[in-house]
XYZ file of C-alpha atoms in Angstrom:
278
model
C 62.962 -130.777 134.954
C 66.635 -131.619 134.918
C 67.697 -133.487 131.775
C 69.410 -136.802 132.436
C 71.502 -138.071 129.521
C 70.786 -141.565 128.340
C 73.390 -144.348 128.675
C 74.042 -144.139 124.917
C 74.634 -140.396 125.160
C 77.009 -140.855 128.102
C 78.888 -143.509 126.151
C 79.229 -141.190 123.145
C 80.476 -138.338 125.357
C 83.017 -140.604 127.034
C 84.214 -141.862 123.642
C 84.634 -138.333 122.310
C 86.550 -137.331 125.431
C 88.893 -140.316 125.052
C 89.426 -139.487 121.393
C 90.236 -135.866 122.252
C 92.789 -136.894 124.868
C 94.289 -139.427 122.473
C 94.550 -136.827 119.710
C 96.334 -134.388 122.019
C 98.783 -137.078 123.157
C 99.528 -138.171 119.584
C 100.027 -134.571 118.468
C 102.368 -133.861 121.394
C 104.375 -137.045 120.806
C 104.740 -136.437 117.059
C 105.738 -132.808 117.626
C 108.360 -133.836 120.190
C 109.715 -136.493 117.839
C 110.003 -134.118 114.884
C 111.552 -131.425 117.080
C 114.115 -133.862 118.434
C 115.058 -135.065 114.953
C 115.473 -131.496 113.710
C 117.576 -130.536 116.738
C 119.836 -133.553 116.285
C 120.193 -132.897 112.555
C 121.075 -129.226 113.021
C 123.398 -129.531 116.010
C 125.097 -132.546 114.479
C 126.033 -130.696 111.295
C 129.791 -130.165 110.765
C 129.494 -126.370 110.716
C 127.028 -126.039 113.595
C 129.541 -124.632 116.094
C 130.579 -121.857 113.722
C 126.953 -121.016 112.911
C 126.093 -120.947 116.622
C 128.908 -118.521 117.373
C 127.994 -116.287 114.422
C 124.205 -116.169 114.816
C 123.374 -117.330 118.351
C 125.925 -115.748 120.679
C 124.086 -115.078 123.985
C 126.549 -112.422 125.181
C 126.201 -110.358 122.013
C 122.423 -110.839 122.147
C 122.320 -109.356 125.662
C 124.416 -106.383 124.576
C 122.329 -105.700 121.463
C 118.887 -106.192 123.036
C 118.455 -102.685 124.581
C 119.332 -100.902 121.326
C 117.168 -103.204 119.222
C 114.260 -102.734 121.634
C 114.621 -98.963 121.334
C 114.499 -99.301 117.564
C 111.483 -101.613 117.794
C 109.513 -98.876 119.538
C 109.935 -96.817 116.374
C 108.609 -99.750 114.335
C 105.562 -100.035 116.598
C 104.699 -96.350 116.265
C 105.210 -96.472 112.521
C 103.011 -99.578 112.286
C 100.121 -97.897 114.109
C 100.290 -94.777 111.952
C 100.664 -96.673 108.665
C 97.927 -99.205 109.484
C 95.354 -96.511 110.307
C 96.304 -94.340 107.327
C 96.364 -97.276 104.877
C 92.961 -98.524 106.065
C 91.358 -95.099 105.697
C 92.942 -94.391 102.310
C 92.141 -97.909 101.069
C 88.499 -97.508 102.118
C 88.289 -94.163 100.332
C 89.757 -95.606 97.126
C 87.348 -98.563 97.306
C 84.341 -96.262 97.675
C 85.524 -94.182 94.716
C 85.890 -97.317 92.598
C 82.320 -98.381 93.347
C 80.649 -95.076 92.449
C 77.890 -95.573 89.904
C 76.986 -93.432 86.921
C 78.882 -92.243 83.840
C 79.675 -88.895 85.437
C 81.956 -90.639 87.925
C 83.908 -92.551 85.273
C 87.051 -90.343 85.576
C 87.090 -90.863 89.343
C 86.665 -94.627 88.952
C 89.430 -94.682 86.348
C 91.822 -92.774 88.611
C 91.021 -95.019 91.574
C 91.532 -98.144 89.448
C 94.823 -96.793 88.114
C 95.963 -96.119 91.675
C 95.353 -99.724 92.718
C 96.991 -101.109 89.556
C 100.125 -98.990 89.990
C 100.755 -99.492 93.695
C 99.862 -103.173 93.679
C 102.266 -103.676 90.776
C 105.195 -101.615 92.049
C 107.592 -103.374 94.449
C 107.469 -101.712 97.849
C 111.223 -101.218 97.939
C 111.105 -99.127 94.742
C 108.352 -96.892 96.140
C 110.399 -96.573 99.317
C 113.543 -95.550 97.474
C 111.718 -93.068 95.227
C 110.024 -91.295 98.134
C 112.883 -91.366 100.659
C 115.835 -90.807 98.315
C 114.306 -89.114 95.295
C 111.749 -86.740 96.817
C 114.231 -84.921 99.130
C 116.262 -84.127 95.994
C 113.523 -81.683 94.969
C 114.633 -79.466 97.896
C 111.150 -78.201 98.519
C 110.439 -76.147 101.620
C 108.632 -78.018 104.378
C 109.896 -81.374 103.149
C 108.977 -84.025 105.767
C 111.564 -86.261 107.369
C 112.788 -89.477 105.796
C 110.806 -91.433 108.385
C 107.553 -89.739 107.325
C 108.365 -90.331 103.665
C 109.065 -93.989 104.390
C 105.740 -94.263 106.174
C 104.048 -92.621 103.193
C 105.572 -95.267 100.903
C 104.110 -98.007 103.091
C 100.703 -96.303 103.192
C 100.566 -95.796 99.425
C 101.535 -99.397 98.688
C 99.322 -101.123 101.235
C 96.316 -98.896 100.612
C 96.259 -100.301 97.059
C 95.886 -103.827 98.419
C 93.418 -102.841 101.127
C 91.304 -100.929 98.613
C 90.707 -104.105 96.620
C 89.790 -105.997 99.791
C 87.298 -103.304 100.757
C 85.909 -103.221 97.210
C 85.306 -106.963 97.289
C 83.385 -106.555 100.531
C 81.306 -103.658 99.198
C 80.377 -105.499 96.021
C 79.432 -108.615 98.009
C 76.464 -106.770 99.525
C 73.377 -107.738 97.545
C 71.860 -104.907 95.443
C 68.439 -105.595 96.955
C 69.696 -104.225 100.279
C 70.703 -100.973 98.615
C 67.305 -100.769 96.928
C 65.527 -101.427 100.232
C 67.554 -98.725 101.979
C 66.818 -96.193 99.238
C 63.125 -97.081 99.334
C 63.121 -96.214 103.042
C 64.301 -92.714 102.195
C 68.017 -93.070 102.907
C 70.363 -91.079 100.710
C 73.198 -92.790 98.852
C 75.671 -91.593 101.478
C 73.501 -92.856 104.325
C 73.022 -96.189 102.551
C 76.759 -96.679 102.143
C 77.474 -95.652 105.716
C 74.725 -97.526 107.563
C 73.966 -100.506 105.292
C 76.852 -101.309 102.977
C 80.031 -100.571 104.917
C 79.129 -102.393 108.166
C 78.430 -105.601 106.246
C 81.393 -105.162 103.913
C 83.936 -104.609 106.694
C 82.616 -107.560 108.687
C 82.894 -109.869 105.677
C 86.456 -108.900 104.748
C 87.872 -108.513 108.256
C 90.130 -111.623 107.977
C 91.938 -110.550 104.774
C 92.231 -107.002 106.127
C 93.956 -108.275 109.242
C 96.223 -110.501 107.147
C 97.382 -107.430 105.227
C 98.074 -105.629 108.509
C 100.212 -108.600 109.617
C 102.182 -108.278 106.375
C 102.534 -104.531 106.989
C 103.910 -105.260 110.460
C 106.852 -107.053 108.849
C 107.423 -104.527 106.092
C 107.780 -101.553 108.443
C 111.302 -102.876 108.968
C 112.150 -101.843 105.412
C 112.296 -98.178 106.477
C 115.770 -99.033 107.767
C 116.905 -98.897 104.124
C 116.281 -95.155 104.175
C 118.290 -94.493 107.336
C 115.962 -94.273 110.382
C 117.274 -96.289 113.306
C 114.568 -98.861 113.841
C 115.061 -102.405 115.118
C 116.599 -103.611 111.849
C 118.981 -100.643 111.565
C 119.976 -100.993 115.221
C 120.747 -104.663 114.571
C 122.759 -103.708 111.500
C 124.829 -101.200 113.497
C 125.486 -103.753 116.240
C 126.481 -106.326 113.628
C 128.943 -103.889 112.042
C 130.531 -103.305 115.448
C 130.899 -106.968 116.418
C 131.065 -108.700 113.007
C 128.454 -111.061 114.397
C 124.911 -111.597 113.067
C 123.251 -112.371 116.404
C 121.621 -108.889 116.611
C 119.634 -109.714 113.465
C 118.310 -112.844 115.182
C 117.348 -110.706 118.184
C 115.461 -108.298 115.916
C 113.758 -111.206 114.134
C 112.599 -112.757 117.412
C 111.197 -109.410 118.582
C 109.287 -108.984 115.319
C 107.796 -112.467 115.738
C 106.761 -111.686 119.319
C 105.206 -108.451 118.107
C 103.256 -110.292 115.414
C 101.923 -113.152 117.577
C 99.019 -111.197 119.199
C 97.905 -109.800 115.836
C 98.155 -113.219 114.183
C 96.123 -114.750 117.028
C 93.418 -112.103 116.584
C 93.417 -112.732 112.826
C 93.000 -116.486 113.310
C 90.173 -115.928 115.788
C 88.329 -113.539 113.481
C 88.817 -115.924 110.555
C 87.422 -118.834 112.566
C 84.403 -116.819 113.682
C 83.741 -115.716 110.115
C 83.915 -119.319 108.890
C 81.500 -120.459 111.599
C 79.096 -117.623 110.822
C 79.207 -118.414 107.124
C 78.518 -122.095 107.740
C 75.677 -121.219 110.113
C 77.390 -122.779 113.138
């Protein structure tokens, strides 16, 4: 039988709909007001015209865009490689840190030292050491500066990701491990089929947040010489003595980050709803 809402229910639904529309209108009006005030304040500043010519020149932006886009493709490829490698290495370090038994103490100590060192070292120092110092060894088969820069990013971010993974692994209740072992699963099978699926699902939001941060930091490889989006903008700026190419590169990085940020927000919201039982 088709359910017919009561008059009180219809009144509540209509009230909620009116409140939703009102909230949207108020939010739009307040946003427009704040945006207008900011625009007036910035464009009315005494030095606005000079800043506009130096940072927001449309002609220079059009000229620099193709070269910056070409450099951005390098950033995208580097991001994919570094994200996958950092996730895998971080997961391995986390598993090593959670090994039980006194026999594994040296391994746990090494894994803990790894996370302490690379979470404490500034990324730019690791980048300089690997890209400028390592080639000085003049070893045969030395990888390119781009690969060394990617390795610096992987080493640094895997330290952070390892701690995120470790938090997820240790959040799984010990009774689940005991139940899995009682069913005849080995330790490796328990970690693979019981622990890791739950751990990764629980820490997915902070993992994605770290990947968003990595997406920005791939631009630091420009310090070592590879012509990515930032280096291409720097070259264009040196040719025109105008900083608009940096703005172009910044806008492209933001556009690149928006889909990943949206996915992160969605995963975070779903995790919050699941945790609250909604």
